[in-house]
Amino acid sequence: MPTPLAATTRPPVFDDGGGLAEDLVCRGCGYNLRGLTVEQACPECAAPVEQSVRGDLLRFCDPAWVARLGRGIWWIMGGEIAQLVLGFGLAIWLTAAMVPGPGGTPPTGGAIFGLRHAIGSGLAMLVAIATAYGAWLFTTRDPADAEREPLLSTRRVARIGLMAKVIAAPAGTLGQSVQGAVIGTATVSLGPLIGGVVAAVGLGLVVAVGYITGLVHMRRLVKRVPRPVVARQLKVVAWGFALSQSAALLSGIILAFALPGLLAAAGTGAMPPTRALL
């Protein structure tokens, strides 16, 4: 199977006629360039052979693919910044609905809290979609890896895990709504609550695996950037991605535990002892 030149540290081997005397993949489509000279172009995608001979540094890869990576980075950065701002802003906004007003007036609570929670959940969903779109672009397969990428590659696992974030946002909102509805009934059943927790943990694990493999994928791309400034920028994105997702996960856990009490406080008063235990 042909391999990229970057897999070795030696220069490529040429025959007496100037053609490649070993298997070498095209950086544009994965075609085997054996027998071609550096002056020629790939017969499949017309990418210069010289581009593939130079190795797999990003600046020598398919320009369209590199451009997709760049757009993905911008979408991810924008989504993560928006998520941080939205997370803190939403926490303050929701808390304000439960705090007494000026002069000791009762908190708005109730419907106002529910409305604000719905608006915040909708905005969080939009941010999740934007970030997932960026992750989809950023995990686009290198055209040169078309024939040699394993089925469960880091890139594929990262893409699946990061796409699960789009499912996690509405699933979390639905789970909180069901939890609130169950808590508000006269008879509380542990089944829906336990099922919701198990589903949330399972989906969270899938997303967590996506985060980890996404960072591994990003680290491998960093090694293919010869400019230290760009490499540092990618590392900043990687750490920012990890920190923002950790903050979002922590906020979600806190809200999940606090929501039943907030809903009870916003309703008719203190919860009966059997409900308060949940």
PDB file of C-alpha atoms in Angstrom:
ATOM      1  CA  MET A   1       0.000   0.000   0.000  1.00  0.00           C
ATOM      2  CA  PRO A   2       1.446   3.419  -0.887  1.00  0.00           C
ATOM      3  CA  THR A   3       2.455   5.618   2.012  1.00  0.00           C
ATOM      4  CA  PRO A   4       2.965   9.379   2.384  1.00  0.00           C
ATOM      5  CA  LEU A   5       6.531  10.585   2.192  1.00  0.00           C
ATOM      6  CA  ALA A   6       6.218  12.004   5.716  1.00  0.00           C
ATOM      7  CA  ALA A   7       6.089   8.427   7.035  1.00  0.00           C
ATOM      8  CA  THR A   8       9.854   8.299   6.535  1.00  0.00           C
ATOM      9  CA  THR A   9      12.681  10.788   7.030  1.00  0.00           C
ATOM     10  CA  ARG A  10      14.550   9.919   3.825  1.00  0.00           C
ATOM     11  CA  PRO A  11      14.087  11.545   0.408  1.00  0.00           C
ATOM     12  CA  PRO A  12      12.059   9.680  -2.217  1.00  0.00           C
ATOM     13  CA  VAL A  13      13.756   7.170  -4.525  1.00  0.00           C
ATOM     14  CA  PHE A  14      13.783   7.942  -8.261  1.00  0.00           C
ATOM     15  CA  ASP A  15      14.716   5.728 -11.201  1.00  0.00           C
ATOM     16  CA  ASP A  16      17.184   6.650 -13.950  1.00  0.00           C
ATOM     17  CA  GLY A  17      14.430   8.378 -15.917  1.00  0.00           C
ATOM     18  CA  GLY A  18      13.507  10.687 -13.033  1.00  0.00           C
ATOM     19  CA  GLY A  19      10.323   8.821 -12.121  1.00  0.00           C
ATOM     20  CA  LEU A  20       9.389   7.740  -8.631  1.00  0.00           C
ATOM     21  CA  ALA A  21      10.754   4.259  -7.961  1.00  0.00           C
ATOM     22  CA  GLU A  22       8.561   3.642  -4.904  1.00  0.00           C
ATOM     23  CA  ASP A  23       4.923   3.873  -3.908  1.00  0.00           C
ATOM     24  CA  LEU A  24       3.858   7.376  -2.929  1.00  0.00           C
ATOM     25  CA  VAL A  25       0.309   8.669  -2.445  1.00  0.00           C
ATOM     26  CA  CYS A  26      -0.968  11.823  -4.077  1.00  0.00           C
ATOM     27  CA  ARG A  27      -1.738  14.482  -1.478  1.00  0.00           C
ATOM     28  CA  GLY A  28      -4.806  15.456  -3.464  1.00  0.00           C
ATOM     29  CA  CYS A  29      -6.608  12.156  -3.981  1.00  0.00           C
ATOM     30  CA  GLY A  30      -4.525   9.227  -2.699  1.00  0.00           C
ATOM     31  CA  TYR A  31      -3.516   7.948  -6.162  1.00  0.00           C
ATOM     32  CA  ASN A  32      -0.265   5.952  -6.363  1.00  0.00           C
ATOM     33  CA  LEU A  33       2.293   8.218  -8.073  1.00  0.00           C
ATOM     34  CA  ARG A  34       4.935   5.530  -8.743  1.00  0.00           C
ATOM     35  CA  GLY A  35       6.648   6.103 -12.091  1.00  0.00           C
ATOM     36  CA  LEU A  36       5.763   9.808 -12.388  1.00  0.00           C
ATOM     37  CA  THR A  37       8.320  12.614 -12.337  1.00  0.00           C
ATOM     38  CA  VAL A  38       8.146  15.711 -10.143  1.00  0.00           C
ATOM     39  CA  GLU A  39       7.350  17.805 -13.225  1.00  0.00           C
ATOM     40  CA  GLN A  40       4.192  15.838 -13.935  1.00  0.00           C
ATOM     41  CA  ALA A  41       0.725  16.031 -12.414  1.00  0.00           C
ATOM     42  CA  CYS A  42      -1.448  13.356 -10.867  1.00  0.00           C
ATOM     43  CA  PRO A  43      -3.541  11.724 -13.615  1.00  0.00           C
ATOM     44  CA  GLU A  44      -6.540  11.489 -11.270  1.00  0.00           C
ATOM     45  CA  CYS A  45      -6.807  14.988  -9.762  1.00  0.00           C
ATOM     46  CA  ALA A  46      -4.128  17.001 -11.626  1.00  0.00           C
ATOM     47  CA  ALA A  47      -2.328  17.889  -8.383  1.00  0.00           C
ATOM     48  CA  PRO A  48       1.409  18.522  -8.947  1.00  0.00           C
ATOM     49  CA  VAL A  49       3.561  15.494  -8.106  1.00  0.00           C
ATOM     50  CA  GLU A  50       6.070  17.863  -6.513  1.00  0.00           C
ATOM     51  CA  GLN A  51       3.432  18.750  -3.914  1.00  0.00           C
ATOM     52  CA  SER A  52       3.221  15.135  -2.786  1.00  0.00           C
ATOM     53  CA  VAL A  53       6.988  14.603  -2.841  1.00  0.00           C
ATOM     54  CA  ARG A  54       7.431  17.395  -0.306  1.00  0.00           C
ATOM     55  CA  GLY A  55       5.533  15.462   2.359  1.00  0.00           C
ATOM     56  CA  ASP A  56       2.327  15.984   4.302  1.00  0.00           C
ATOM     57  CA  LEU A  57       2.914  19.459   5.731  1.00  0.00           C
ATOM     58  CA  LEU A  58      -0.379  21.333   5.527  1.00  0.00           C
ATOM     59  CA  ARG A  59       1.022  23.980   3.182  1.00  0.00           C
ATOM     60  CA  PHE A  60       1.739  21.252   0.626  1.00  0.00           C
ATOM     61  CA  CYS A  61      -1.647  19.526   0.955  1.00  0.00           C
ATOM     62  CA  ASP A  62      -4.791  20.003  -1.104  1.00  0.00           C
ATOM     63  CA  PRO A  63      -5.635  23.754  -0.823  1.00  0.00           C
ATOM     64  CA  ALA A  64      -9.390  23.099  -0.776  1.00  0.00           C
ATOM     65  CA  TRP A  65      -8.996  20.669   2.125  1.00  0.00           C
ATOM     66  CA  VAL A  66      -6.792  23.071   4.082  1.00  0.00           C
ATOM     67  CA  ALA A  67      -9.346  25.835   3.487  1.00  0.00           C
ATOM     68  CA  ARG A  68     -12.061  23.621   5.001  1.00  0.00           C
ATOM     69  CA  LEU A  69      -9.881  23.109   8.073  1.00  0.00           C
ATOM     70  CA  GLY A  70      -9.485  26.866   8.386  1.00  0.00           C
ATOM     71  CA  ARG A  71     -13.229  27.504   8.163  1.00  0.00           C
ATOM     72  CA  GLY A  72     -13.830  24.795  10.730  1.00  0.00           C
ATOM     73  CA  ILE A  73     -11.421  26.455  13.160  1.00  0.00           C
ATOM     74  CA  TRP A  74     -13.254  29.786  12.857  1.00  0.00           C
ATOM     75  CA  TRP A  75     -16.651  28.165  13.436  1.00  0.00           C
ATOM     76  CA  ILE A  76     -15.315  26.288  16.468  1.00  0.00           C
ATOM     77  CA  MET A  77     -13.723  29.406  17.949  1.00  0.00           C
ATOM     78  CA  GLY A  78     -16.885  31.448  17.444  1.00  0.00           C
ATOM     79  CA  GLY A  79     -19.061  28.716  18.908  1.00  0.00           C
ATOM     80  CA  GLU A  80     -16.896  28.235  21.982  1.00  0.00           C
ATOM     81  CA  ILE A  81     -16.735  31.969  22.717  1.00  0.00           C
ATOM     82  CA  ALA A  82     -20.508  32.212  22.310  1.00  0.00           C
ATOM     83  CA  GLN A  83     -20.962  29.203  24.586  1.00  0.00           C
ATOM     84  CA  LEU A  84     -18.905  30.760  27.369  1.00  0.00           C
ATOM     85  CA  VAL A  85     -20.756  34.076  27.137  1.00  0.00           C
ATOM     86  CA  LEU A  86     -24.131  32.354  26.915  1.00  0.00           C
ATOM     87  CA  GLY A  87     -23.374  30.024  29.819  1.00  0.00           C
ATOM     88  CA  PHE A  88     -22.537  32.792  32.262  1.00  0.00           C
ATOM     89  CA  GLY A  89     -25.232  35.115  30.935  1.00  0.00           C
ATOM     90  CA  LEU A  90     -27.927  32.451  31.119  1.00  0.00           C
ATOM     91  CA  ALA A  91     -26.965  31.496  34.674  1.00  0.00           C
ATOM     92  CA  ILE A  92     -27.330  35.132  35.783  1.00  0.00           C
ATOM     93  CA  TRP A  93     -30.555  35.586  33.822  1.00  0.00           C
ATOM     94  CA  LEU A  94     -32.189  32.474  35.290  1.00  0.00           C
ATOM     95  CA  THR A  95     -31.045  33.285  38.806  1.00  0.00           C
ATOM     96  CA  ALA A  96     -32.541  36.770  38.507  1.00  0.00           C
ATOM     97  CA  ALA A  97     -35.983  35.208  38.037  1.00  0.00           C
ATOM     98  CA  MET A  98     -35.702  33.552  41.446  1.00  0.00           C
ATOM     99  CA  VAL A  99     -34.381  36.555  43.403  1.00  0.00           C
ATOM    100  CA  PRO A 100     -36.797  38.958  45.151  1.00  0.00           C
ATOM    101  CA  GLY A 101     -37.150  42.303  43.430  1.00  0.00           C
ATOM    102  CA  PRO A 102     -36.550  45.805  44.866  1.00  0.00           C
ATOM    103  CA  GLY A 103     -38.333  46.427  48.134  1.00  0.00           C
ATOM    104  CA  GLY A 104     -38.742  42.732  48.839  1.00  0.00           C
ATOM    105  CA  THR A 105     -41.218  42.084  46.042  1.00  0.00           C
ATOM    106  CA  PRO A 106     -41.636  38.379  45.277  1.00  0.00           C
ATOM    107  CA  PRO A 107     -39.426  36.890  42.546  1.00  0.00           C
ATOM    108  CA  THR A 108     -41.006  36.523  39.127  1.00  0.00           C
ATOM    109  CA  GLY A 109     -40.284  32.768  39.056  1.00  0.00           C
ATOM    110  CA  GLY A 110     -42.804  30.420  37.512  1.00  0.00           C
ATOM    111  CA  ALA A 111     -43.673  31.180  33.907  1.00  0.00           C
ATOM    112  CA  ILE A 112     -40.906  33.783  33.587  1.00  0.00           C
ATOM    113  CA  PHE A 113     -38.300  31.214  34.642  1.00  0.00           C
ATOM    114  CA  GLY A 114     -39.720  28.695  32.193  1.00  0.00           C
ATOM    115  CA  LEU A 115     -39.709  31.232  29.365  1.00  0.00           C
ATOM    116  CA  ARG A 116     -36.139  32.266  30.056  1.00  0.00           C
ATOM    117  CA  HIS A 117     -35.068  28.639  30.285  1.00  0.00           C
ATOM    118  CA  ALA A 118     -36.699  27.887  26.921  1.00  0.00           C
ATOM    119  CA  ILE A 119     -35.025  30.900  25.279  1.00  0.00           C
ATOM    120  CA  GLY A 120     -31.653  29.959  26.751  1.00  0.00           C
ATOM    121  CA  SER A 121     -32.037  26.362  25.602  1.00  0.00           C
ATOM    122  CA  GLY A 122     -32.853  27.519  22.078  1.00  0.00           C
ATOM    123  CA  LEU A 123     -29.784  29.744  21.963  1.00  0.00           C
ATOM    124  CA  ALA A 124     -27.634  26.925  23.336  1.00  0.00           C
ATOM    125  CA  MET A 125     -28.933  24.674  20.565  1.00  0.00           C
ATOM    126  CA  LEU A 126     -27.907  27.212  17.916  1.00  0.00           C
ATOM    127  CA  VAL A 127     -24.435  27.496  19.442  1.00  0.00           C
ATOM    128  CA  ALA A 128     -24.141  23.699  19.532  1.00  0.00           C
ATOM    129  CA  ILE A 129     -25.071  23.471  15.850  1.00  0.00           C
ATOM    130  CA  ALA A 130     -22.501  26.146  14.929  1.00  0.00           C
ATOM    131  CA  THR A 131     -19.758  24.381  16.887  1.00  0.00           C
ATOM    132  CA  ALA A 132     -20.697  20.999  15.446  1.00  0.00           C
ATOM    133  CA  TYR A 133     -20.576  22.436  11.924  1.00  0.00           C
ATOM    134  CA  GLY A 134     -17.072  23.702  12.613  1.00  0.00           C
ATOM    135  CA  ALA A 135     -16.067  20.311  13.998  1.00  0.00           C
ATOM    136  CA  TRP A 136     -17.498  18.625  10.894  1.00  0.00           C
ATOM    137  CA  LEU A 137     -15.350  20.825   8.659  1.00  0.00           C
ATOM    138  CA  PHE A 138     -12.287  20.437  10.853  1.00  0.00           C
ATOM    139  CA  THR A 139     -12.515  16.641  10.809  1.00  0.00           C
ATOM    140  CA  THR A 140     -12.763  16.419   7.023  1.00  0.00           C
ATOM    141  CA  ARG A 141     -10.626  13.558   5.724  1.00  0.00           C
ATOM    142  CA  ASP A 142      -7.318  14.361   4.093  1.00  0.00           C
ATOM    143  CA  PRO A 143      -7.789  13.355   0.420  1.00  0.00           C
ATOM    144  CA  ALA A 144      -4.468  11.514   0.572  1.00  0.00           C
ATOM    145  CA  ASP A 145      -5.820   9.254   3.322  1.00  0.00           C
ATOM    146  CA  ALA A 146      -8.699   7.924   1.227  1.00  0.00           C
ATOM    147  CA  GLU A 147      -7.256   4.409   0.849  1.00  0.00           C
ATOM    148  CA  ARG A 148      -5.256   3.994   4.052  1.00  0.00           C
ATOM    149  CA  GLU A 149      -7.480   5.430   6.787  1.00  0.00           C
ATOM    150  CA  PRO A 150      -8.734   2.716   9.195  1.00  0.00           C
ATOM    151  CA  LEU A 151     -12.436   2.324   9.844  1.00  0.00           C
ATOM    152  CA  LEU A 152     -12.181   3.553  13.447  1.00  0.00           C
ATOM    153  CA  SER A 153      -9.656   6.317  12.885  1.00  0.00           C
ATOM    154  CA  THR A 154      -9.200   9.157  15.349  1.00  0.00           C
ATOM    155  CA  ARG A 155     -10.739  11.540  12.848  1.00  0.00           C
ATOM    156  CA  ARG A 156     -13.884   9.428  12.404  1.00  0.00           C
ATOM    157  CA  VAL A 157     -14.368   8.870  16.135  1.00  0.00           C
ATOM    158  CA  ALA A 158     -13.879  12.585  16.788  1.00  0.00           C
ATOM    159  CA  ARG A 159     -16.434  13.488  14.136  1.00  0.00           C
ATOM    160  CA  ILE A 160     -19.072  11.104  15.531  1.00  0.00           C
ATOM    161  CA  GLY A 161     -18.491  12.200  19.116  1.00  0.00           C
ATOM    162  CA  LEU A 162     -18.568  15.897  18.312  1.00  0.00           C
ATOM    163  CA  MET A 163     -21.723  15.505  16.233  1.00  0.00           C
ATOM    164  CA  ALA A 164     -23.362  13.962  19.299  1.00  0.00           C
ATOM    165  CA  LYS A 165     -23.195  17.411  20.835  1.00  0.00           C
ATOM    166  CA  VAL A 166     -26.040  18.490  18.552  1.00  0.00           C
ATOM    167  CA  ILE A 167     -28.135  15.666  19.995  1.00  0.00           C
ATOM    168  CA  ALA A 168     -27.017  16.437  23.546  1.00  0.00           C
ATOM    169  CA  ALA A 169     -28.415  19.984  23.518  1.00  0.00           C
ATOM    170  CA  PRO A 170     -32.089  19.179  22.766  1.00  0.00           C
ATOM    171  CA  ALA A 171     -31.850  15.943  24.744  1.00  0.00           C
ATOM    172  CA  GLY A 172     -30.739  17.884  27.800  1.00  0.00           C
ATOM    173  CA  THR A 173     -33.584  20.351  27.397  1.00  0.00           C
ATOM    174  CA  LEU A 174     -36.117  17.542  26.985  1.00  0.00           C
ATOM    175  CA  GLY A 175     -34.728  15.724  29.992  1.00  0.00           C
ATOM    176  CA  GLN A 176     -35.024  18.798  32.173  1.00  0.00           C
ATOM    177  CA  SER A 177     -38.602  19.362  31.000  1.00  0.00           C
ATOM    178  CA  VAL A 178     -39.558  15.752  31.759  1.00  0.00           C
ATOM    179  CA  GLN A 179     -37.833  15.982  35.106  1.00  0.00           C
ATOM    180  CA  GLY A 180     -39.771  19.108  35.974  1.00  0.00           C
ATOM    181  CA  ALA A 181     -43.056  17.536  34.869  1.00  0.00           C
ATOM    182  CA  VAL A 182     -42.418  14.397  36.922  1.00  0.00           C
ATOM    183  CA  ILE A 183     -41.472  16.392  39.989  1.00  0.00           C
ATOM    184  CA  GLY A 184     -44.646  18.416  39.638  1.00  0.00           C
ATOM    185  CA  THR A 185     -46.919  15.366  39.777  1.00  0.00           C
ATOM    186  CA  ALA A 186     -48.493  14.020  42.913  1.00  0.00           C
ATOM    187  CA  THR A 187     -46.780  10.654  42.553  1.00  0.00           C
ATOM    188  CA  VAL A 188     -43.120  10.593  41.678  1.00  0.00           C
ATOM    189  CA  SER A 189     -41.789   7.586  39.748  1.00  0.00           C
ATOM    190  CA  LEU A 190     -38.093   6.871  39.865  1.00  0.00           C
ATOM    191  CA  GLY A 191     -38.175   5.130  36.477  1.00  0.00           C
ATOM    192  CA  PRO A 192     -38.199   8.229  34.232  1.00  0.00           C
ATOM    193  CA  LEU A 193     -35.670   9.993  36.436  1.00  0.00           C
ATOM    194  CA  ILE A 194     -33.223   7.083  36.480  1.00  0.00           C
ATOM    195  CA  GLY A 195     -33.709   6.468  32.754  1.00  0.00           C
ATOM    196  CA  GLY A 196     -33.008  10.111  32.033  1.00  0.00           C
ATOM    197  CA  VAL A 197     -29.840  10.071  34.121  1.00  0.00           C
ATOM    198  CA  VAL A 198     -28.567   6.899  32.408  1.00  0.00           C
ATOM    199  CA  ALA A 199     -29.293   8.337  28.947  1.00  0.00           C
ATOM    200  CA  ALA A 200     -27.607  11.624  29.852  1.00  0.00           C
ATOM    201  CA  VAL A 201     -24.509   9.851  31.173  1.00  0.00           C
ATOM    202  CA  GLY A 202     -24.278   7.649  28.068  1.00  0.00           C
ATOM    203  CA  LEU A 203     -24.607  10.572  25.692  1.00  0.00           C
ATOM    204  CA  GLY A 204     -22.146  12.555  27.781  1.00  0.00           C
ATOM    205  CA  LEU A 205     -19.573   9.772  27.491  1.00  0.00           C
ATOM    206  CA  VAL A 206     -19.940   9.729  23.702  1.00  0.00           C
ATOM    207  CA  VAL A 207     -19.436  13.491  23.575  1.00  0.00           C
ATOM    208  CA  ALA A 208     -16.463  13.248  25.967  1.00  0.00           C
ATOM    209  CA  VAL A 209     -14.800  10.669  23.716  1.00  0.00           C
ATOM    210  CA  GLY A 210     -15.411  13.057  20.832  1.00  0.00           C
ATOM    211  CA  TYR A 211     -13.668  15.858  22.721  1.00  0.00           C
ATOM    212  CA  ILE A 212     -10.640  13.715  23.548  1.00  0.00           C
ATOM    213  CA  THR A 213     -10.208  12.290  20.056  1.00  0.00           C
ATOM    214  CA  GLY A 214     -10.848  15.741  18.608  1.00  0.00           C
ATOM    215  CA  LEU A 215      -7.914  17.102  20.591  1.00  0.00           C
ATOM    216  CA  VAL A 216      -5.751  14.182  19.434  1.00  0.00           C
ATOM    217  CA  HIS A 217      -6.753  14.918  15.833  1.00  0.00           C
ATOM    218  CA  MET A 218      -5.910  18.582  16.348  1.00  0.00           C
ATOM    219  CA  ARG A 219      -2.531  17.700  17.857  1.00  0.00           C
ATOM    220  CA  ARG A 220      -1.648  15.621  14.799  1.00  0.00           C
ATOM    221  CA  LEU A 221      -2.517  18.525  12.540  1.00  0.00           C
ATOM    222  CA  VAL A 222      -0.368  20.849  14.653  1.00  0.00           C
ATOM    223  CA  LYS A 223       2.636  18.654  13.879  1.00  0.00           C
ATOM    224  CA  ARG A 224       2.015  19.298  10.186  1.00  0.00           C
ATOM    225  CA  VAL A 225       2.237  23.072  10.606  1.00  0.00           C
ATOM    226  CA  PRO A 226       5.831  24.279  10.162  1.00  0.00           C
ATOM    227  CA  ARG A 227       5.115  27.784  11.473  1.00  0.00           C
ATOM    228  CA  PRO A 228       5.381  28.008  15.286  1.00  0.00           C
ATOM    229  CA  VAL A 229       2.891  30.902  15.437  1.00  0.00           C
ATOM    230  CA  VAL A 230       0.162  28.895  13.713  1.00  0.00           C
ATOM    231  CA  ALA A 231       0.979  25.847  15.828  1.00  0.00           C
ATOM    232  CA  ARG A 232       0.586  27.931  18.987  1.00  0.00           C
ATOM    233  CA  GLN A 233      -2.761  29.246  17.744  1.00  0.00           C
ATOM    234  CA  LEU A 234      -3.995  25.699  17.202  1.00  0.00           C
ATOM    235  CA  LYS A 235      -2.871  24.741  20.702  1.00  0.00           C
ATOM    236  CA  VAL A 236      -4.804  27.714  22.114  1.00  0.00           C
ATOM    237  CA  VAL A 237      -7.896  26.522  20.263  1.00  0.00           C
ATOM    238  CA  ALA A 238      -7.393  23.000  21.617  1.00  0.00           C
ATOM    239  CA  TRP A 239      -7.077  24.119  25.235  1.00  0.00           C
ATOM    240  CA  GLY A 240      -9.910  26.619  24.841  1.00  0.00           C
ATOM    241  CA  PHE A 241     -12.101  23.877  23.421  1.00  0.00           C
ATOM    242  CA  ALA A 242     -11.333  21.573  26.351  1.00  0.00           C
ATOM    243  CA  LEU A 243     -11.818  24.252  29.018  1.00  0.00           C
ATOM    244  CA  SER A 244     -15.065  25.584  27.561  1.00  0.00           C
ATOM    245  CA  GLN A 245     -16.542  22.101  27.289  1.00  0.00           C
ATOM    246  CA  SER A 246     -15.505  21.307  30.852  1.00  0.00           C
ATOM    247  CA  ALA A 247     -17.164  24.515  32.038  1.00  0.00           C
ATOM    248  CA  ALA A 248     -20.308  23.679  30.072  1.00  0.00           C
ATOM    249  CA  LEU A 249     -20.400  20.157  31.533  1.00  0.00           C
ATOM    250  CA  LEU A 250     -19.964  21.496  35.063  1.00  0.00           C
ATOM    251  CA  SER A 251     -22.702  24.082  34.518  1.00  0.00           C
ATOM    252  CA  GLY A 252     -25.022  21.386  33.185  1.00  0.00           C
ATOM    253  CA  ILE A 253     -24.423  19.167  36.217  1.00  0.00           C
ATOM    254  CA  ILE A 254     -25.058  22.059  38.618  1.00  0.00           C
ATOM    255  CA  LEU A 255     -28.225  23.076  36.776  1.00  0.00           C
ATOM    256  CA  ALA A 256     -29.466  19.484  36.668  1.00  0.00           C
ATOM    257  CA  PHE A 257     -29.211  19.203  40.446  1.00  0.00           C
ATOM    258  CA  ALA A 258     -30.545  22.710  41.084  1.00  0.00           C
ATOM    259  CA  LEU A 259     -33.455  22.669  38.628  1.00  0.00           C
ATOM    260  CA  PRO A 260     -35.895  20.614  40.751  1.00  0.00           C
ATOM    261  CA  GLY A 261     -35.456  22.981  43.678  1.00  0.00           C
ATOM    262  CA  LEU A 262     -35.789  26.045  41.469  1.00  0.00           C
ATOM    263  CA  LEU A 263     -38.958  24.692  39.884  1.00  0.00           C
ATOM    264  CA  ALA A 264     -40.394  23.921  43.295  1.00  0.00           C
ATOM    265  CA  ALA A 265     -39.527  27.387  44.598  1.00  0.00           C
ATOM    266  CA  ALA A 266     -41.124  28.953  41.539  1.00  0.00           C
ATOM    267  CA  GLY A 267     -44.336  26.986  42.017  1.00  0.00           C
ATOM    268  CA  THR A 268     -46.771  26.727  44.886  1.00  0.00           C
ATOM    269  CA  GLY A 269     -44.312  26.520  47.718  1.00  0.00           C
ATOM    270  CA  ALA A 270     -42.261  23.912  49.487  1.00  0.00           C
ATOM    271  CA  MET A 271     -42.263  20.435  48.057  1.00  0.00           C
ATOM    272  CA  PRO A 272     -43.704  17.517  50.019  1.00  0.00           C
ATOM    273  CA  PRO A 273     -41.022  15.467  51.790  1.00  0.00           C
ATOM    274  CA  THR A 274     -41.285  12.590  49.286  1.00  0.00           C
ATOM    275  CA  ARG A 275     -40.534  14.933  46.412  1.00  0.00           C
ATOM    276  CA  ALA A 276     -37.917  16.939  48.262  1.00  0.00           C
ATOM    277  CA  LEU A 277     -35.827  13.800  48.646  1.00  0.00           C
ATOM    278  CA  LEU A 278     -35.543  13.606  44.861  1.00  0.00           C
TER     279      LEU A 278
END
